[in-house]
XYZ file of N, CA and C in Angstrom:
438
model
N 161.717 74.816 71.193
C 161.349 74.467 69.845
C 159.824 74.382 69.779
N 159.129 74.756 68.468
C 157.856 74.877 68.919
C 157.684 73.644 67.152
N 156.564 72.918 67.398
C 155.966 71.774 66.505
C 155.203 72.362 65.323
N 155.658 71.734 64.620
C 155.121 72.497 62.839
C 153.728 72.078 62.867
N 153.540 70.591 63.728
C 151.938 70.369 63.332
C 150.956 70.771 64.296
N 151.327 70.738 65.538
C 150.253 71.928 66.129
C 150.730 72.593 67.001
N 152.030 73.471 66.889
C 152.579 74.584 67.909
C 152.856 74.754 68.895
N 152.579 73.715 69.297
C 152.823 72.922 71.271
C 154.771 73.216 71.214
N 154.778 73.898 72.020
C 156.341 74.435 72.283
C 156.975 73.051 73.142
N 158.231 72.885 72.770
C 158.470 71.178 73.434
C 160.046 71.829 73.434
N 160.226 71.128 74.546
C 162.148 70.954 74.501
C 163.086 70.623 73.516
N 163.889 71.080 73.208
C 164.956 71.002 71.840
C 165.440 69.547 72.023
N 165.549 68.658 73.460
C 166.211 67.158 73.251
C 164.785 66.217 72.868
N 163.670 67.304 72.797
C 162.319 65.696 72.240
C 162.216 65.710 71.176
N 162.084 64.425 70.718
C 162.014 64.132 69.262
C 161.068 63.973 68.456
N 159.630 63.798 69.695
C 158.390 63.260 69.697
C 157.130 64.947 70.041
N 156.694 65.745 69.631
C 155.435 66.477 70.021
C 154.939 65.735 71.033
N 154.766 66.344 72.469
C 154.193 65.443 73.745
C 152.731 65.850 73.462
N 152.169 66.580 72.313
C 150.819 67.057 72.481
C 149.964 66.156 71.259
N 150.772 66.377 69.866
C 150.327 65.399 68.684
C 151.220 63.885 68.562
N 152.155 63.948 68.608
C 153.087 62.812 68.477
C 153.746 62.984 67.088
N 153.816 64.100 66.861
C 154.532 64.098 65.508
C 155.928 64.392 65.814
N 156.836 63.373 64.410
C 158.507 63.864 64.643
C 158.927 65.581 64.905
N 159.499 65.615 65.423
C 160.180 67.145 65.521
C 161.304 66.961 64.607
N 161.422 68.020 63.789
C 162.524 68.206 62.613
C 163.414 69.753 63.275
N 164.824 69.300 63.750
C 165.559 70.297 64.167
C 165.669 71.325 63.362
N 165.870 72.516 63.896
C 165.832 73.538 63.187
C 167.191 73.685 62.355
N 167.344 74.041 60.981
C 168.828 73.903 60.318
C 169.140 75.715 60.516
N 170.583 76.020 60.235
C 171.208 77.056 60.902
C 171.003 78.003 59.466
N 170.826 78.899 59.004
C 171.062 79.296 57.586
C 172.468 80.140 57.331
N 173.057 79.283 56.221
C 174.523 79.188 55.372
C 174.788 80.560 55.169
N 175.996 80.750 55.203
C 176.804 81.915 55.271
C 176.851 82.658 54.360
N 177.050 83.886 53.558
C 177.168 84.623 52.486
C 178.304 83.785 51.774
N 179.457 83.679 52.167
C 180.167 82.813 51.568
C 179.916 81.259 51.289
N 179.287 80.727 52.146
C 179.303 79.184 51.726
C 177.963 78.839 50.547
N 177.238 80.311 50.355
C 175.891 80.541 49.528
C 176.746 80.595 48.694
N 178.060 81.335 48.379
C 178.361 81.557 47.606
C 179.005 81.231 46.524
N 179.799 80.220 47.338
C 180.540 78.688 46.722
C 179.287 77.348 46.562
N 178.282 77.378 46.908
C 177.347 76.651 46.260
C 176.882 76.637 45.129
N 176.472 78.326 45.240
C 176.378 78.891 43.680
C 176.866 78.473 42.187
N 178.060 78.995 42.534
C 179.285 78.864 41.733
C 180.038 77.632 41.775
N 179.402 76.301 42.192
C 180.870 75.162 42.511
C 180.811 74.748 40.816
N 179.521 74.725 39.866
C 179.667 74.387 38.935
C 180.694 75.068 37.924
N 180.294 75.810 37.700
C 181.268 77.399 37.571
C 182.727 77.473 37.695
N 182.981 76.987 39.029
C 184.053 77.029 39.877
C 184.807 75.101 38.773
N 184.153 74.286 38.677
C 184.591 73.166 38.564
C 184.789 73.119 36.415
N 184.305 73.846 36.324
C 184.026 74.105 34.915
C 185.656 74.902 34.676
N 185.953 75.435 35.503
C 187.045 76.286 35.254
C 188.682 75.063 34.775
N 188.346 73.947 35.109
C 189.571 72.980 35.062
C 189.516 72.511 33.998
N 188.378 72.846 33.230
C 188.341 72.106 31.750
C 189.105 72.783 30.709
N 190.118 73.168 30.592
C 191.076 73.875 29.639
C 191.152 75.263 29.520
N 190.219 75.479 28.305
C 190.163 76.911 27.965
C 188.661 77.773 29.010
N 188.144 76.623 29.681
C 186.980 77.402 30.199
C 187.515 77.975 31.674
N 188.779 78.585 32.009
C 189.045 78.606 32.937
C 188.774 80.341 33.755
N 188.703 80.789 32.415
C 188.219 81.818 32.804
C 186.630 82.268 33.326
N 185.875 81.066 33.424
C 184.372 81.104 33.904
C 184.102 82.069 35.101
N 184.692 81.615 35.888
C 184.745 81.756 37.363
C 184.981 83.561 37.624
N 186.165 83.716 36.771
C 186.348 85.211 36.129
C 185.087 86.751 35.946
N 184.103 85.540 35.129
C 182.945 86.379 34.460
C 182.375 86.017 35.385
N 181.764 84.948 36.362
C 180.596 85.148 36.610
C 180.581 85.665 37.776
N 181.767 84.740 38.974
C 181.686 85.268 39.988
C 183.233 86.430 40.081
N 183.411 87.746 39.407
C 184.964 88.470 39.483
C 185.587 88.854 41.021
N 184.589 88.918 41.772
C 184.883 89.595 43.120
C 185.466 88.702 44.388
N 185.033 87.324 43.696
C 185.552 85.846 44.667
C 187.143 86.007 44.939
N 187.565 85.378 45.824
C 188.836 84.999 46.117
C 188.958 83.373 45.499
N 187.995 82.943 45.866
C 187.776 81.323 45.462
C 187.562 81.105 44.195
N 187.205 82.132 43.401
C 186.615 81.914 42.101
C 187.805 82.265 41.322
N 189.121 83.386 41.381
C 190.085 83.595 40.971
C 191.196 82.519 41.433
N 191.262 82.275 42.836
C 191.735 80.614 43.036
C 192.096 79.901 41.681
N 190.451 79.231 41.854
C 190.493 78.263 41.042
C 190.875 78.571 38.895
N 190.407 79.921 39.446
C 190.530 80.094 37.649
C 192.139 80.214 37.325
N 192.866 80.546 38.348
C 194.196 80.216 38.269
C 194.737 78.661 37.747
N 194.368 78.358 38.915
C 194.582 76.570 39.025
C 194.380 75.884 37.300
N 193.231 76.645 36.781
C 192.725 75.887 35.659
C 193.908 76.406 34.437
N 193.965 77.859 34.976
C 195.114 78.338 33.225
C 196.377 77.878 33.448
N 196.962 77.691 35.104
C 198.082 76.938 34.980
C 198.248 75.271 34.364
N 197.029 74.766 34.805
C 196.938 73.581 34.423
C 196.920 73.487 32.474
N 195.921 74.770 32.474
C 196.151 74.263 30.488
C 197.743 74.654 29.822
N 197.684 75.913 30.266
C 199.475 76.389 29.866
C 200.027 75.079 30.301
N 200.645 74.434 31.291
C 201.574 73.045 31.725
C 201.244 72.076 30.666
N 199.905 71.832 30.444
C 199.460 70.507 29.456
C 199.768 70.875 28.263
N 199.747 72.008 28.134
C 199.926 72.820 26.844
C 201.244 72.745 26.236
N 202.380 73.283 27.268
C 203.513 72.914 27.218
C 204.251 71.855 27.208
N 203.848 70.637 28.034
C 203.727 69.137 27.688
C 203.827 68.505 26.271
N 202.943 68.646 25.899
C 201.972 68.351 24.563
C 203.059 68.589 23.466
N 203.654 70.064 23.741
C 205.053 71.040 22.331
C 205.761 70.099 22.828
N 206.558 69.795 24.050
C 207.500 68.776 24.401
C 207.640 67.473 23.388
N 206.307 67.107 23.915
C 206.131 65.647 23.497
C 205.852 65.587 21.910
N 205.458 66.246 21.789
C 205.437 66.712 19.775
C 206.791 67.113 19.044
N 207.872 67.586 19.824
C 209.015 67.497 19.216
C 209.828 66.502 19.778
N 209.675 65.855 20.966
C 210.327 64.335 21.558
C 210.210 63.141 19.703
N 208.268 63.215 19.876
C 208.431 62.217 18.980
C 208.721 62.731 17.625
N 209.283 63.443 17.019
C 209.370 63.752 15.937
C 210.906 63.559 15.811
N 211.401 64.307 16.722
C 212.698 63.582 17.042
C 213.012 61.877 16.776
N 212.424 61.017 17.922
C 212.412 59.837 17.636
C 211.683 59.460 16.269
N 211.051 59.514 15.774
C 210.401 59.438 14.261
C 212.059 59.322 13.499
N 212.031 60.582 13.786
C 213.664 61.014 12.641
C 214.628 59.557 12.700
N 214.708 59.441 14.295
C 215.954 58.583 14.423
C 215.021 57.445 13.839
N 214.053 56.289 13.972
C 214.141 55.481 13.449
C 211.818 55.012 13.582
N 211.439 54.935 12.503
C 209.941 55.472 12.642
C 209.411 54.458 14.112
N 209.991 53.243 14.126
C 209.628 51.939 14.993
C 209.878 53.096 16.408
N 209.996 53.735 16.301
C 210.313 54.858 17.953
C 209.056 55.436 18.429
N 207.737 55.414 17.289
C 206.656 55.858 17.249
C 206.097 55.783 18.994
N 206.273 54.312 19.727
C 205.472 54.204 20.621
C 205.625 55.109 21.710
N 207.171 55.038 21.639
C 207.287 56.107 22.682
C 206.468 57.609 22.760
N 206.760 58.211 21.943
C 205.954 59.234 22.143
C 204.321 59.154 22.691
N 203.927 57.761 21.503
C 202.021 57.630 21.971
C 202.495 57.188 23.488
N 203.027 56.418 24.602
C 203.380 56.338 25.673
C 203.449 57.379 26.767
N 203.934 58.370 26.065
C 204.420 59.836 27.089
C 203.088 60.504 26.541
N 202.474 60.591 25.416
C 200.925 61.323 25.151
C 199.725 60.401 26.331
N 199.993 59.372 26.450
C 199.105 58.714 27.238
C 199.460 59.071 28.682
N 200.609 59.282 28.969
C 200.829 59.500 30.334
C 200.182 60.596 30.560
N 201.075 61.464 30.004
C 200.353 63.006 29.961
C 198.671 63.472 29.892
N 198.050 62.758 29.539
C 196.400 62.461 29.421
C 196.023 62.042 30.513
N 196.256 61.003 31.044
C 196.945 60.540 32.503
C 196.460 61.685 33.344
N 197.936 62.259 33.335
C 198.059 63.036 34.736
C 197.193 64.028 34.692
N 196.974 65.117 33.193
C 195.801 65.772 32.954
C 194.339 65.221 34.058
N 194.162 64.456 33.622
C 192.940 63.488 34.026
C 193.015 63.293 35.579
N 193.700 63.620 36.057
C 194.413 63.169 37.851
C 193.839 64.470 38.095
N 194.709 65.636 37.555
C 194.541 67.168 37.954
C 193.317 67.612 37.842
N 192.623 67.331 36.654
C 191.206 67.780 36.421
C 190.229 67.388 37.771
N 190.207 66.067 37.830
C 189.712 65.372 39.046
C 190.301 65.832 40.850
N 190.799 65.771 40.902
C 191.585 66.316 42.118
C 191.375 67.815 41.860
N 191.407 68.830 41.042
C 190.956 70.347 41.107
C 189.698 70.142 41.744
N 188.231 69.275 41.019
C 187.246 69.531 40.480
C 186.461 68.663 42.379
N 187.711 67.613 42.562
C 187.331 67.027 43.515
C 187.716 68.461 45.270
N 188.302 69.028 44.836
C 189.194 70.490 45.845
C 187.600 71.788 45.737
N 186.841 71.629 44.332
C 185.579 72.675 44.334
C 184.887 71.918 45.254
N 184.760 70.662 44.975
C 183.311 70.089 45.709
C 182.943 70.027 47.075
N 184.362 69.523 47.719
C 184.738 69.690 49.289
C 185.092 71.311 49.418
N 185.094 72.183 49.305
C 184.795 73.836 49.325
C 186.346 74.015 49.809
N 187.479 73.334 49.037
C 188.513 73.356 49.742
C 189.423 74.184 48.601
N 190.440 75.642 48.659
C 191.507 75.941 48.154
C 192.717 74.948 48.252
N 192.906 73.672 47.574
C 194.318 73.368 48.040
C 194.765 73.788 46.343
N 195.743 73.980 46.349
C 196.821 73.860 44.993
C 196.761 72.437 44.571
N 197.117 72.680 43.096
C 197.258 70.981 42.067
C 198.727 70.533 42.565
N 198.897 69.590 42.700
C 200.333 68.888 42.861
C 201.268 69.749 41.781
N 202.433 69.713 41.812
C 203.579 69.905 41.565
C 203.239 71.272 40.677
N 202.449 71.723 40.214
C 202.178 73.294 39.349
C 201.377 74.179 40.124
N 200.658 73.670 41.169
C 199.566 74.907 41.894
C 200.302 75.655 42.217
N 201.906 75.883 42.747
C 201.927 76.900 43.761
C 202.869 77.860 42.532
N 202.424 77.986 41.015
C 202.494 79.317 40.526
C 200.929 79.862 40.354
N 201.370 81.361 40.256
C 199.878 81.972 40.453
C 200.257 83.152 39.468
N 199.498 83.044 38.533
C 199.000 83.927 37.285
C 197.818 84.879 37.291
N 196.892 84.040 38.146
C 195.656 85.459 38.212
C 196.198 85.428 39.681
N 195.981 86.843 40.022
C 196.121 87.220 41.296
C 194.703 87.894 41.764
């Protein structure tokens, strides 16, 4: 290893320049085409769980494996919430019918559902940050973009 402040070549275990006394700062390794690449894009990549923006990842980075990943993850997640939502909009309308005092239920199952939304978003967004592909609980393992 050689010393940034005056070039005195020193052993990689000293911590100390035996010539100036200045710290030695280890040399860092430089990051991979891929891990450049998911740095890039984690915003991108995390932006994709927010509903309709799931196609981000799509446009910016198209050639990713990680970037179609996740843009999956995100349209399954809005289609499911999406589908949720029609559920729970004819649940309570239903209950409405039978008797209006039934109201809560539905705001109950809309809150849950916001809920778990809110779990998935976080847990996707928390899966970009740690540079990790896992699938969302109980909906990741369908796959729409391929």
């Amino acid at each position: 290893m050689i010393c940034n402040n005056c070039g005195n070549e020193v052993s990689n275990q000293t911590r100390f320049c035996d010539k100036c006394g200045s710290p030695m700062v280890a040399q860092t390794q430089p990051l991979e085409k891929k891990d450049m690449e998911t740095i890039d894009n984690t915003v991108i990549l995390m932006l994709s769980y927010l509903g309709i923006l799931f196609f981000l990842p799509l446009v910016v980075c198209p050639d990713s494996k990680t970037g179609r990943f996740h843009a999956n993850q995100g349209l399954v997640l809005l289609i499911a919430s999406g589908a949720c939502s029609v559920l729970i909009l004819i649940l309570s309308a239903i209950l409405m019918a039978i008797h209006w005092r039934l109201w809560f239920i539905g705001s109950l199952l809309n809150t849950a559902l916001f809920i778990t939304w809110l779990y998935m978003v976080i847990y996707g967004m928390k899966n970009v940050k740690a540079g990790e592909e896992k699938p969302l609980p109980y909906i990741g393992d369908i796959s729409i973009i391929k």
